[in-house]
PDB file of C-alpha atoms in Angstrom:
ATOM      1  CA  UNK Z  87      49.983 -32.196 -40.084  1.00  0.00           C
ATOM      2  CA  UNK Z  88      48.064 -35.001 -41.716  1.00  0.00           C
ATOM      3  CA  UNK Z  89      44.828 -36.729 -40.761  1.00  0.00           C
ATOM      4  CA  UNK Z  90      46.520 -39.296 -38.524  1.00  0.00           C
ATOM      5  CA  UNK Z  91      48.395 -36.662 -36.477  1.00  0.00           C
ATOM      6  CA  UNK Z  92      45.425 -34.363 -36.196  1.00  0.00           C
ATOM      7  CA  UNK Z  93      43.156 -37.246 -35.179  1.00  0.00           C
ATOM      8  CA  UNK Z  94      45.655 -38.457 -32.612  1.00  0.00           C
ATOM      9  CA  UNK Z  95      45.934 -35.008 -31.022  1.00  0.00           C
ATOM     10  CA  UNK Z  96      42.159 -34.593 -31.008  1.00  0.00           C
ATOM     11  CA  UNK Z  97      41.788 -37.992 -29.276  1.00  0.00           C
ATOM     12  CA  UNK Z  98      44.467 -37.119 -26.702  1.00  0.00           C
ATOM     13  CA  UNK Z  99      42.736 -33.864 -25.902  1.00  0.00           C
ATOM     14  CA  UNK Z 100      39.534 -35.775 -25.271  1.00  0.00           C
ATOM     15  CA  UNK Z 101      41.349 -38.198 -22.960  1.00  0.00           C
ATOM     16  CA  UNK Z 102      45.108 -37.971 -22.573  1.00  0.00           C
ATOM     17  CA  UNK Z 103      45.622 -41.583 -21.608  1.00  0.00           C
ATOM     18  CA  UNK Z 104      43.539 -43.119 -24.395  1.00  0.00           C
ATOM     19  CA  UNK Z 105      45.192 -46.361 -25.590  1.00  0.00           C
ATOM     20  CA  UNK Z 106      47.035 -45.947 -28.937  1.00  0.00           C
ATOM     21  CA  UNK Z 107      45.383 -49.182 -30.064  1.00  0.00           C
ATOM     22  CA  UNK Z 108      41.957 -47.534 -29.731  1.00  0.00           C
ATOM     23  CA  UNK Z 109      43.089 -44.491 -31.657  1.00  0.00           C
ATOM     24  CA  UNK Z 110      44.589 -46.678 -34.372  1.00  0.00           C
ATOM     25  CA  UNK Z 111      41.375 -48.648 -34.775  1.00  0.00           C
ATOM     26  CA  UNK Z 112      39.285 -45.484 -35.184  1.00  0.00           C
ATOM     27  CA  UNK Z 113      41.777 -43.891 -37.625  1.00  0.00           C
ATOM     28  CA  UNK Z 114      42.290 -47.085 -39.631  1.00  0.00           C
ATOM     29  CA  UNK Z 115      46.048 -47.366 -39.142  1.00  0.00           C
ATOM     30  CA  UNK Z 116      48.374 -49.613 -37.115  1.00  0.00           C
ATOM     31  CA  UNK Z 117      49.145 -49.248 -33.415  1.00  0.00           C
ATOM     32  CA  UNK Z 118      52.810 -48.727 -34.342  1.00  0.00           C
ATOM     33  CA  UNK Z 119      51.946 -45.875 -36.679  1.00  0.00           C
ATOM     34  CA  UNK Z 120      50.072 -43.995 -33.924  1.00  0.00           C
ATOM     35  CA  UNK Z 121      52.775 -44.599 -31.338  1.00  0.00           C
ATOM     36  CA  UNK Z 122      55.496 -43.554 -33.768  1.00  0.00           C
ATOM     37  CA  UNK Z 123      53.728 -40.368 -34.715  1.00  0.00           C
ATOM     38  CA  UNK Z 124      53.206 -39.420 -31.062  1.00  0.00           C
ATOM     39  CA  UNK Z 125      56.779 -40.147 -30.076  1.00  0.00           C
ATOM     40  CA  UNK Z 126      58.046 -38.013 -32.963  1.00  0.00           C
ATOM     41  CA  UNK Z 127      55.843 -35.099 -32.005  1.00  0.00           C
ATOM     42  CA  UNK Z 128      56.818 -35.424 -28.350  1.00  0.00           C
ATOM     43  CA  UNK Z 129      60.490 -35.697 -29.114  1.00  0.00           C
ATOM     44  CA  UNK Z 130      60.367 -32.505 -31.166  1.00  0.00           C
ATOM     45  CA  UNK Z 131      58.859 -30.651 -28.169  1.00  0.00           C
ATOM     46  CA  UNK Z 132      55.782 -29.753 -30.180  1.00  0.00           C
ATOM     47  CA  UNK Z 133      53.288 -31.887 -28.202  1.00  0.00           C
ATOM     48  CA  UNK Z 134      53.081 -33.255 -24.641  1.00  0.00           C
ATOM     49  CA  UNK Z 135      50.225 -34.730 -22.612  1.00  0.00           C
ATOM     50  CA  UNK Z 136      50.064 -33.428 -19.070  1.00  0.00           C
ATOM     51  CA  UNK Z 137      47.877 -34.261 -16.097  1.00  0.00           C
ATOM     52  CA  UNK Z 138      46.801 -31.291 -14.028  1.00  0.00           C
ATOM     53  CA  UNK Z 139      44.273 -30.358 -11.378  1.00  0.00           C
ATOM     54  CA  UNK Z 140      41.138 -28.285 -11.736  1.00  0.00           C
ATOM     55  CA  UNK Z 141      41.606 -25.383  -9.271  1.00  0.00           C
ATOM     56  CA  UNK Z 142      38.081 -25.292  -7.870  1.00  0.00           C
ATOM     57  CA  UNK Z 143      38.040 -29.034  -7.334  1.00  0.00           C
ATOM     58  CA  UNK Z 144      41.073 -28.945  -5.093  1.00  0.00           C
ATOM     59  CA  UNK Z 145      40.236 -25.745  -3.145  1.00  0.00           C
ATOM     60  CA  UNK Z 146      42.187 -23.243  -5.234  1.00  0.00           C
ATOM     61  CA  UNK Z 147      41.407 -20.023  -7.050  1.00  0.00           C
ATOM     62  CA  UNK Z 148      42.830 -18.769 -10.354  1.00  0.00           C
ATOM     63  CA  UNK Z 149      43.962 -15.169 -10.872  1.00  0.00           C
ATOM     64  CA  UNK Z 150      44.761 -13.459 -14.148  1.00  0.00           C
ATOM     65  CA  UNK Z 151      47.609 -11.063 -13.437  1.00  0.00           C
ATOM     66  CA  UNK Z 152      48.805  -8.161 -15.636  1.00  0.00           C
ATOM     67  CA  UNK Z 153      52.236  -6.743 -14.869  1.00  0.00           C
ATOM     68  CA  UNK Z 154      53.563  -3.597 -16.509  1.00  0.00           C
ATOM     69  CA  UNK Z 155      57.363  -3.310 -16.421  1.00  0.00           C
ATOM     70  CA  UNK Z 156      60.101  -0.796 -17.094  1.00  0.00           C
ATOM     71  CA  UNK Z 157      61.715  -1.174 -20.567  1.00  0.00           C
ATOM     72  CA  UNK Z 158      63.884  -4.273 -20.893  1.00  0.00           C
ATOM     73  CA  UNK Z 159      62.763  -5.849 -17.598  1.00  0.00           C
ATOM     74  CA  UNK Z 160      59.918  -8.008 -18.796  1.00  0.00           C
ATOM     75  CA  UNK Z 161      61.991 -10.974 -19.981  1.00  0.00           C
ATOM     76  CA  UNK Z 162      63.857 -11.545 -16.702  1.00  0.00           C
ATOM     77  CA  UNK Z 163      60.768 -11.050 -14.557  1.00  0.00           C
ATOM     78  CA  UNK Z 164      58.689 -13.343 -16.795  1.00  0.00           C
ATOM     79  CA  UNK Z 165      61.312 -16.056 -16.470  1.00  0.00           C
ATOM     80  CA  UNK Z 166      61.265 -15.688 -12.666  1.00  0.00           C
ATOM     81  CA  UNK Z 167      57.489 -15.984 -12.705  1.00  0.00           C
ATOM     82  CA  UNK Z 168      57.630 -19.019 -14.973  1.00  0.00           C
ATOM     83  CA  UNK Z 169      59.815 -20.787 -12.398  1.00  0.00           C
ATOM     84  CA  UNK Z 170      57.264 -20.272  -9.657  1.00  0.00           C
ATOM     85  CA  UNK Z 171      55.004 -23.306  -8.977  1.00  0.00           C
ATOM     86  CA  UNK Z 172      51.985 -21.012  -8.512  1.00  0.00           C
ATOM     87  CA  UNK Z 173      51.972 -19.904 -12.129  1.00  0.00           C
ATOM     88  CA  UNK Z 174      50.130 -22.017 -14.732  1.00  0.00           C
ATOM     89  CA  UNK Z 175      51.252 -20.005 -17.816  1.00  0.00           C
ATOM     90  CA  UNK Z 176      53.258 -16.844 -18.510  1.00  0.00           C
ATOM     91  CA  UNK Z 177      53.167 -14.620 -21.597  1.00  0.00           C
ATOM     92  CA  UNK Z 178      55.077 -11.489 -22.580  1.00  0.00           C
ATOM     93  CA  UNK Z 179      52.675  -9.171 -24.439  1.00  0.00           C
ATOM     94  CA  UNK Z 180      52.106  -5.641 -25.693  1.00  0.00           C
ATOM     95  CA  UNK Z 181      55.453  -5.234 -27.430  1.00  0.00           C
ATOM     96  CA  UNK Z 182      57.441  -6.574 -24.478  1.00  0.00           C
ATOM     97  CA  UNK Z 183      56.208  -4.066 -21.898  1.00  0.00           C
ATOM     98  CA  UNK Z 184      53.659  -6.298 -20.156  1.00  0.00           C
ATOM     99  CA  UNK Z 185      53.476  -9.764 -18.614  1.00  0.00           C
ATOM    100  CA  UNK Z 186      50.234 -11.685 -18.482  1.00  0.00           C
ATOM    101  CA  UNK Z 187      50.125 -14.797 -16.327  1.00  0.00           C
ATOM    102  CA  UNK Z 188      47.766 -17.148 -14.505  1.00  0.00           C
ATOM    103  CA  UNK Z 189      48.396 -17.633 -10.742  1.00  0.00           C
ATOM    104  CA  UNK Z 190      46.774 -20.288  -8.597  1.00  0.00           C
ATOM    105  CA  UNK Z 191      46.252 -19.661  -4.897  1.00  0.00           C
ATOM    106  CA  UNK Z 192      44.606 -21.580  -2.037  1.00  0.00           C
ATOM    107  CA  UNK Z 193      41.034 -20.383  -1.697  1.00  0.00           C
ATOM    108  CA  UNK Z 194      41.471 -19.726   2.005  1.00  0.00           C
ATOM    109  CA  UNK Z 195      44.625 -17.588   1.562  1.00  0.00           C
ATOM    110  CA  UNK Z 196      44.314 -13.814   1.534  1.00  0.00           C
ATOM    111  CA  UNK Z 197      46.830 -13.669  -1.329  1.00  0.00           C
ATOM    112  CA  UNK Z 198      49.707 -15.646  -2.808  1.00  0.00           C
ATOM    113  CA  UNK Z 199      53.354 -14.906  -2.403  1.00  0.00           C
ATOM    114  CA  UNK Z 200      53.559 -13.956  -6.055  1.00  0.00           C
ATOM    115  CA  UNK Z 201      50.719 -11.453  -5.789  1.00  0.00           C
ATOM    116  CA  UNK Z 202      52.080 -10.032  -2.524  1.00  0.00           C
ATOM    117  CA  UNK Z 203      55.632  -9.514  -3.836  1.00  0.00           C
ATOM    118  CA  UNK Z 204      54.983  -8.246  -7.346  1.00  0.00           C
ATOM    119  CA  UNK Z 205      53.995  -4.646  -6.403  1.00  0.00           C
ATOM    120  CA  UNK Z 206      57.264  -4.307  -4.459  1.00  0.00           C
ATOM    121  CA  UNK Z 207      59.464  -5.621  -7.280  1.00  0.00           C
ATOM    122  CA  UNK Z 208      61.593  -2.688  -8.645  1.00  0.00           C
ATOM    123  CA  UNK Z 209      61.008  -3.217 -12.412  1.00  0.00           C
ATOM    124  CA  UNK Z 210      57.245  -3.368 -11.899  1.00  0.00           C
ATOM    125  CA  UNK Z 211      55.334  -0.159 -12.610  1.00  0.00           C
ATOM    126  CA  UNK Z 212      51.784  -1.483 -12.280  1.00  0.00           C
ATOM    127  CA  UNK Z 213      50.004  -4.710 -11.243  1.00  0.00           C
ATOM    128  CA  UNK Z 214      46.348  -5.693 -11.613  1.00  0.00           C
ATOM    129  CA  UNK Z 215      44.903  -9.044 -10.535  1.00  0.00           C
ATOM    130  CA  UNK Z 216      41.572 -10.441 -11.658  1.00  0.00           C
ATOM    131  CA  UNK Z 217      39.927 -13.488 -10.087  1.00  0.00           C
ATOM    132  CA  UNK Z 218      38.587 -16.051 -12.541  1.00  0.00           C
ATOM    133  CA  UNK Z 219      34.983 -16.621 -11.513  1.00  0.00           C
ATOM    134  CA  UNK Z 220      33.778 -18.767 -14.377  1.00  0.00           C
ATOM    135  CA  UNK Z 221      35.489 -20.619 -17.256  1.00  0.00           C
ATOM    136  CA  UNK Z 222      33.547 -20.816 -20.517  1.00  0.00           C
ATOM    137  CA  UNK Z 223      36.187 -22.637 -22.506  1.00  0.00           C
ATOM    138  CA  UNK Z 224      39.554 -24.108 -21.571  1.00  0.00           C
ATOM    139  CA  UNK Z 225      41.015 -26.542 -19.132  1.00  0.00           C
ATOM    140  CA  UNK Z 226      40.146 -30.014 -20.510  1.00  0.00           C
ATOM    141  CA  UNK Z 227      39.006 -28.490 -23.771  1.00  0.00           C
ATOM    142  CA  UNK Z 228      41.181 -26.610 -26.280  1.00  0.00           C
ATOM    143  CA  UNK Z 229      41.374 -25.785 -29.960  1.00  0.00           C
ATOM    144  CA  UNK Z 230      42.489 -29.388 -30.538  1.00  0.00           C
ATOM    145  CA  UNK Z 231      39.074 -30.534 -29.369  1.00  0.00           C
ATOM    146  CA  UNK Z 232      37.379 -29.108 -32.401  1.00  0.00           C
ATOM    147  CA  UNK Z 233      40.212 -28.984 -34.977  1.00  0.00           C
ATOM    148  CA  UNK Z 234      40.616 -32.683 -35.735  1.00  0.00           C
ATOM    149  CA  UNK Z 235      39.002 -34.976 -38.284  1.00  0.00           C
ATOM    150  CA  UNK Z 236      37.012 -37.118 -35.792  1.00  0.00           C
ATOM    151  CA  UNK Z 237      33.314 -37.375 -36.241  1.00  0.00           C
ATOM    152  CA  UNK Z 238      30.919 -36.887 -33.264  1.00  0.00           C
ATOM    153  CA  UNK Z 239      30.454 -40.658 -33.009  1.00  0.00           C
ATOM    154  CA  UNK Z 240      34.202 -41.225 -32.985  1.00  0.00           C
ATOM    155  CA  UNK Z 241      34.698 -38.535 -30.344  1.00  0.00           C
ATOM    156  CA  UNK Z 242      32.233 -40.317 -28.081  1.00  0.00           C
ATOM    157  CA  UNK Z 243      34.339 -43.505 -28.305  1.00  0.00           C
ATOM    158  CA  UNK Z 244      37.225 -41.671 -26.590  1.00  0.00           C
ATOM    159  CA  UNK Z 245      35.268 -39.496 -24.152  1.00  0.00           C
ATOM    160  CA  UNK Z 246      35.378 -40.748 -20.539  1.00  0.00           C
ATOM    161  CA  UNK Z 247      32.332 -40.323 -18.296  1.00  0.00           C
ATOM    162  CA  UNK Z 248      31.697 -36.757 -17.128  1.00  0.00           C
ATOM    163  CA  UNK Z 249      33.181 -36.142 -13.664  1.00  0.00           C
ATOM    164  CA  UNK Z 250      30.875 -35.751 -10.684  1.00  0.00           C
ATOM    165  CA  UNK Z 251      32.080 -32.698  -8.726  1.00  0.00           C
ATOM    166  CA  UNK Z 252      31.958 -33.198  -4.939  1.00  0.00           C
ATOM    167  CA  UNK Z 253      30.394 -30.626  -2.679  1.00  0.00           C
ATOM    168  CA  UNK Z 254      33.704 -30.030  -0.942  1.00  0.00           C
ATOM    169  CA  UNK Z 255      37.205 -29.760  -2.404  1.00  0.00           C
ATOM    170  CA  UNK Z 256      39.189 -32.993  -2.777  1.00  0.00           C
ATOM    171  CA  UNK Z 257      41.775 -33.362  -0.025  1.00  0.00           C
ATOM    172  CA  UNK Z 258      45.081 -34.366  -1.657  1.00  0.00           C
ATOM    173  CA  UNK Z 259      47.469 -36.667   0.174  1.00  0.00           C
ATOM    174  CA  UNK Z 260      51.243 -36.768  -0.156  1.00  0.00           C
ATOM    175  CA  UNK Z 261      50.787 -39.826  -2.392  1.00  0.00           C
ATOM    176  CA  UNK Z 262      48.332 -37.882  -4.541  1.00  0.00           C
ATOM    177  CA  UNK Z 263      50.842 -35.027  -4.916  1.00  0.00           C
ATOM    178  CA  UNK Z 264      53.577 -37.503  -5.949  1.00  0.00           C
ATOM    179  CA  UNK Z 265      51.166 -39.006  -8.495  1.00  0.00           C
ATOM    180  CA  UNK Z 266      50.155 -35.613  -9.837  1.00  0.00           C
ATOM    181  CA  UNK Z 267      53.828 -34.495 -10.069  1.00  0.00           C
ATOM    182  CA  UNK Z 268      54.590 -37.464 -12.334  1.00  0.00           C
ATOM    183  CA  UNK Z 269      51.518 -36.868 -14.441  1.00  0.00           C
ATOM    184  CA  UNK Z 270      52.403 -33.187 -14.716  1.00  0.00           C
ATOM    185  CA  UNK Z 271      55.709 -34.183 -16.304  1.00  0.00           C
ATOM    186  CA  UNK Z 272      54.108 -36.752 -18.578  1.00  0.00           C
ATOM    187  CA  UNK Z 273      50.395 -37.562 -18.478  1.00  0.00           C
ATOM    188  CA  UNK Z 274      50.983 -40.858 -20.205  1.00  0.00           C
ATOM    189  CA  UNK Z 275      53.496 -42.176 -17.669  1.00  0.00           C
ATOM    190  CA  UNK Z 276      52.938 -45.935 -17.213  1.00  0.00           C
ATOM    191  CA  UNK Z 277      51.389 -47.435 -14.107  1.00  0.00           C
ATOM    192  CA  UNK Z 278      54.664 -49.177 -13.144  1.00  0.00           C
ATOM    193  CA  UNK Z 279      56.473 -45.835 -13.049  1.00  0.00           C
ATOM    194  CA  UNK Z 280      53.616 -44.154 -11.215  1.00  0.00           C
ATOM    195  CA  UNK Z 281      53.642 -46.933  -8.653  1.00  0.00           C
ATOM    196  CA  UNK Z 282      57.397 -46.463  -8.101  1.00  0.00           C
ATOM    197  CA  UNK Z 283      56.928 -42.695  -7.640  1.00  0.00           C
ATOM    198  CA  UNK Z 284      54.096 -43.019  -5.133  1.00  0.00           C
ATOM    199  CA  UNK Z 285      55.097 -46.183  -3.283  1.00  0.00           C
ATOM    200  CA  UNK Z 286      51.685 -47.622  -4.131  1.00  0.00           C
ATOM    201  CA  UNK Z 287      50.825 -50.815  -5.948  1.00  0.00           C
ATOM    202  CA  UNK Z 288      49.792 -50.517  -9.583  1.00  0.00           C
ATOM    203  CA  UNK Z 289      46.261 -51.490  -8.569  1.00  0.00           C
ATOM    204  CA  UNK Z 290      46.171 -48.599  -6.066  1.00  0.00           C
ATOM    205  CA  UNK Z 291      47.520 -46.243  -8.708  1.00  0.00           C
ATOM    206  CA  UNK Z 292      44.818 -47.232 -11.172  1.00  0.00           C
ATOM    207  CA  UNK Z 293      42.125 -46.858  -8.544  1.00  0.00           C
ATOM    208  CA  UNK Z 294      43.257 -43.456  -7.243  1.00  0.00           C
ATOM    209  CA  UNK Z 295      43.871 -42.025 -10.718  1.00  0.00           C
ATOM    210  CA  UNK Z 296      40.318 -43.011 -11.585  1.00  0.00           C
ATOM    211  CA  UNK Z 297      38.967 -41.487  -8.398  1.00  0.00           C
ATOM    212  CA  UNK Z 298      40.746 -38.141  -8.999  1.00  0.00           C
ATOM    213  CA  UNK Z 299      39.536 -38.035 -12.601  1.00  0.00           C
ATOM    214  CA  UNK Z 300      35.944 -38.988 -11.695  1.00  0.00           C
ATOM    215  CA  UNK Z 301      35.820 -36.259  -9.079  1.00  0.00           C
ATOM    216  CA  UNK Z 302      36.980 -33.599 -11.530  1.00  0.00           C
ATOM    217  CA  UNK Z 303      40.171 -32.951  -9.541  1.00  0.00           C
ATOM    218  CA  UNK Z 304      42.363 -34.404 -12.327  1.00  0.00           C
ATOM    219  CA  UNK Z 305      42.101 -33.825 -16.058  1.00  0.00           C
ATOM    220  CA  UNK Z 306      44.439 -34.266 -18.988  1.00  0.00           C
ATOM    221  CA  UNK Z 307      45.513 -31.552 -21.446  1.00  0.00           C
ATOM    222  CA  UNK Z 308      47.608 -31.561 -24.575  1.00  0.00           C
ATOM    223  CA  UNK Z 309      50.351 -28.974 -24.292  1.00  0.00           C
ATOM    224  CA  UNK Z 310      51.190 -28.055 -27.907  1.00  0.00           C
ATOM    225  CA  UNK Z 311      53.075 -25.335 -29.770  1.00  0.00           C
ATOM    226  CA  UNK Z 312      50.456 -23.399 -31.790  1.00  0.00           C
ATOM    227  CA  UNK Z 313      52.708 -23.585 -34.837  1.00  0.00           C
ATOM    228  CA  UNK Z 314      51.916 -27.264 -35.252  1.00  0.00           C
ATOM    229  CA  UNK Z 315      48.387 -26.104 -36.293  1.00  0.00           C
ATOM    230  CA  UNK Z 316      49.725 -23.210 -38.364  1.00  0.00           C
ATOM    231  CA  UNK Z 317      48.688 -20.689 -35.698  1.00  0.00           C
ATOM    232  CA  UNK Z 318      51.371 -17.995 -35.398  1.00  0.00           C
ATOM    233  CA  UNK Z 319      49.485 -14.965 -34.059  1.00  0.00           C
ATOM    234  CA  UNK Z 320      48.400 -14.999 -30.392  1.00  0.00           C
ATOM    235  CA  UNK Z 321      46.624 -12.283 -28.407  1.00  0.00           C
ATOM    236  CA  UNK Z 322      45.026 -11.651 -25.049  1.00  0.00           C
ATOM    237  CA  UNK Z 323      41.701  -9.844 -25.202  1.00  0.00           C
ATOM    238  CA  UNK Z 324      40.113  -7.980 -22.300  1.00  0.00           C
ATOM    239  CA  UNK Z 325      36.415  -7.336 -22.842  1.00  0.00           C
ATOM    240  CA  UNK Z 326      34.026  -5.143 -20.915  1.00  0.00           C
ATOM    241  CA  UNK Z 327      30.597  -6.701 -21.168  1.00  0.00           C
ATOM    242  CA  UNK Z 328      27.234  -5.659 -19.679  1.00  0.00           C
ATOM    243  CA  UNK Z 329      26.443  -8.138 -16.889  1.00  0.00           C
ATOM    244  CA  UNK Z 330      23.148  -9.212 -18.453  1.00  0.00           C
ATOM    245  CA  UNK Z 331      25.040 -10.251 -21.606  1.00  0.00           C
ATOM    246  CA  UNK Z 332      28.047 -11.900 -19.905  1.00  0.00           C
ATOM    247  CA  UNK Z 333      26.708 -15.459 -19.998  1.00  0.00           C
ATOM    248  CA  UNK Z 334      25.601 -15.318 -23.646  1.00  0.00           C
ATOM    249  CA  UNK Z 335      28.855 -13.641 -24.760  1.00  0.00           C
ATOM    250  CA  UNK Z 336      30.928 -16.246 -22.942  1.00  0.00           C
ATOM    251  CA  UNK Z 337      28.863 -19.082 -24.416  1.00  0.00           C
ATOM    252  CA  UNK Z 338      29.324 -17.645 -27.906  1.00  0.00           C
ATOM    253  CA  UNK Z 339      33.114 -17.358 -27.426  1.00  0.00           C
ATOM    254  CA  UNK Z 340      33.276 -21.019 -26.451  1.00  0.00           C
ATOM    255  CA  UNK Z 341      32.177 -21.827 -29.995  1.00  0.00           C
ATOM    256  CA  UNK Z 342      34.690 -19.613 -31.800  1.00  0.00           C
ATOM    257  CA  UNK Z 343      37.461 -21.571 -33.571  1.00  0.00           C
ATOM    258  CA  UNK Z 344      40.041 -18.924 -32.637  1.00  0.00           C
ATOM    259  CA  UNK Z 345      39.429 -19.125 -28.869  1.00  0.00           C
ATOM    260  CA  UNK Z 346      41.674 -21.258 -26.696  1.00  0.00           C
ATOM    261  CA  UNK Z 347      40.503 -19.915 -23.328  1.00  0.00           C
ATOM    262  CA  UNK Z 348      37.601 -17.703 -22.249  1.00  0.00           C
ATOM    263  CA  UNK Z 349      36.624 -16.809 -18.683  1.00  0.00           C
ATOM    264  CA  UNK Z 350      34.582 -14.319 -16.702  1.00  0.00           C
ATOM    265  CA  UNK Z 351      36.780 -12.329 -14.263  1.00  0.00           C
ATOM    266  CA  UNK Z 352      36.549  -9.619 -11.676  1.00  0.00           C
ATOM    267  CA  UNK Z 353      37.529  -6.086 -12.631  1.00  0.00           C
ATOM    268  CA  UNK Z 354      36.393  -3.495 -15.167  1.00  0.00           C
ATOM    269  CA  UNK Z 355      37.282  -5.821 -18.034  1.00  0.00           C
ATOM    270  CA  UNK Z 356      35.081  -8.748 -16.960  1.00  0.00           C
ATOM    271  CA  UNK Z 357      35.721 -11.235 -19.780  1.00  0.00           C
ATOM    272  CA  UNK Z 358      39.200 -12.491 -20.706  1.00  0.00           C
ATOM    273  CA  UNK Z 359      39.869 -14.303 -23.970  1.00  0.00           C
ATOM    274  CA  UNK Z 360      42.996 -15.937 -25.345  1.00  0.00           C
ATOM    275  CA  UNK Z 361      42.984 -16.331 -29.130  1.00  0.00           C
ATOM    276  CA  UNK Z 362      45.232 -18.006 -31.682  1.00  0.00           C
ATOM    277  CA  UNK Z 363      45.093 -17.089 -35.382  1.00  0.00           C
ATOM    278  CA  UNK Z 364      47.121 -17.935 -38.449  1.00  0.00           C
ATOM    279  CA  UNK Z 365      48.416 -14.419 -39.032  1.00  0.00           C
ATOM    280  CA  UNK Z 366      47.633 -10.763 -38.139  1.00  0.00           C
ATOM    281  CA  UNK Z 367      45.090 -10.510 -40.961  1.00  0.00           C
ATOM    282  CA  UNK Z 368      43.169 -13.426 -39.495  1.00  0.00           C
ATOM    283  CA  UNK Z 369      43.246 -11.703 -36.091  1.00  0.00           C
ATOM    284  CA  UNK Z 370      41.800  -8.556 -37.661  1.00  0.00           C
ATOM    285  CA  UNK Z 371      39.125 -10.661 -39.306  1.00  0.00           C
ATOM    286  CA  UNK Z 372      38.253 -12.233 -35.967  1.00  0.00           C
ATOM    287  CA  UNK Z 373      38.127  -8.904 -34.129  1.00  0.00           C
ATOM    288  CA  UNK Z 374      35.863  -7.287 -36.745  1.00  0.00           C
ATOM    289  CA  UNK Z 375      33.782 -10.432 -37.387  1.00  0.00           C
ATOM    290  CA  UNK Z 376      32.851 -12.996 -34.708  1.00  0.00           C
ATOM    291  CA  UNK Z 377      34.060 -10.886 -31.790  1.00  0.00           C
ATOM    292  CA  UNK Z 378      32.251  -7.744 -33.017  1.00  0.00           C
ATOM    293  CA  UNK Z 379      29.018  -9.690 -33.135  1.00  0.00           C
ATOM    294  CA  UNK Z 380      29.051 -10.511 -29.421  1.00  0.00           C
ATOM    295  CA  UNK Z 381      26.227  -8.994 -27.400  1.00  0.00           C
ATOM    296  CA  UNK Z 382      26.793  -6.322 -24.760  1.00  0.00           C
ATOM    297  CA  UNK Z 383      30.464  -5.588 -25.442  1.00  0.00           C
ATOM    298  CA  UNK Z 384      31.309  -1.941 -24.667  1.00  0.00           C
ATOM    299  CA  UNK Z 385      35.128  -2.089 -24.937  1.00  0.00           C
ATOM    300  CA  UNK Z 386      37.882  -4.411 -26.166  1.00  0.00           C
ATOM    301  CA  UNK Z 387      41.579  -4.200 -25.344  1.00  0.00           C
ATOM    302  CA  UNK Z 388      43.921  -6.328 -27.492  1.00  0.00           C
ATOM    303  CA  UNK Z 389      47.373  -7.275 -26.203  1.00  0.00           C
ATOM    304  CA  UNK Z 390      49.441  -9.232 -28.786  1.00  0.00           C
ATOM    305  CA  UNK Z 391      51.483 -12.039 -27.247  1.00  0.00           C
ATOM    306  CA  UNK Z 392      55.090 -11.872 -28.430  1.00  0.00           C
ATOM    307  CA  UNK Z 393      56.587 -14.694 -26.401  1.00  0.00           C
ATOM    308  CA  UNK Z 394      55.443 -17.524 -24.106  1.00  0.00           C
ATOM    309  CA  UNK Z 395      57.700 -18.446 -21.207  1.00  0.00           C
ATOM    310  CA  UNK Z 396      55.425 -21.094 -19.682  1.00  0.00           C
ATOM    311  CA  UNK Z 397      52.381 -22.993 -20.879  1.00  0.00           C
ATOM    312  CA  UNK Z 398      50.407 -25.774 -19.191  1.00  0.00           C
ATOM    313  CA  UNK Z 399      52.546 -25.334 -16.093  1.00  0.00           C
ATOM    314  CA  UNK Z 400      55.733 -26.111 -18.045  1.00  0.00           C
ATOM    315  CA  UNK Z 401      58.611 -23.673 -18.604  1.00  0.00           C
ATOM    316  CA  UNK Z 402      59.590 -23.397 -22.246  1.00  0.00           C
TER     317      UNK Z 402
END
């Protein structure tokens, strides 16, 4: 990818609905060049902007779920999980014997239908669920945030105001859900199409979209295939960290170039990390370099990701 494409993706990760004209002005190219590059990337399936909700802002919890399966059963079960609306992403890991996925549940619910049914599913040999209690890196930020050519001053030109989180979860209406469904398919859907989907006027759509974003309920993410950045080796890491070092270890992980997601969780492995590297040698270098330097880490389990069935709430 060249400077224009990398700069475009970085700008979209900062704010997914940024006008192409603004990106073009910063990058010193024409509006048509930026639009054409984006359309080509999107048509290839390599890049897509999605609008999604922040779980805590809408009264939901996130659970990291590990599912061990009998030989040959992981692919079918992972596909079934990918088709469930509760799952945000689904990976097959550990040589095909394990599924790792993120499940969202209402905060008031004792459990989700997915978590309740998994232990009774015949191919499943073991299930463990870990509640995400704090996200250090991920959601509206990703490796695209720090991998582009934009300077700090240019980044600030695209960055919208920080959301102000309300004391109570945002109550979503049926119109909100229709709006979010359209943005989940394409975060750059035009206001005319969003108005048609919701039955609102374009003015109401603009106002409500701004309200949801300003409250932190809505954010935009760039769903991309790691190969577009030359990243072909993915792994899930489960770290056991002494509680007094958990905050500093998580903060350090948020600055590692290889990290796409890092969160504190419940369970014996209390820090989960998703990493993307160029090749297995680079993964080894990360494990023995930046990761090894983290404070308070007593154990690390590495589960290589061999296939992704769903990412950013989209089945692939």
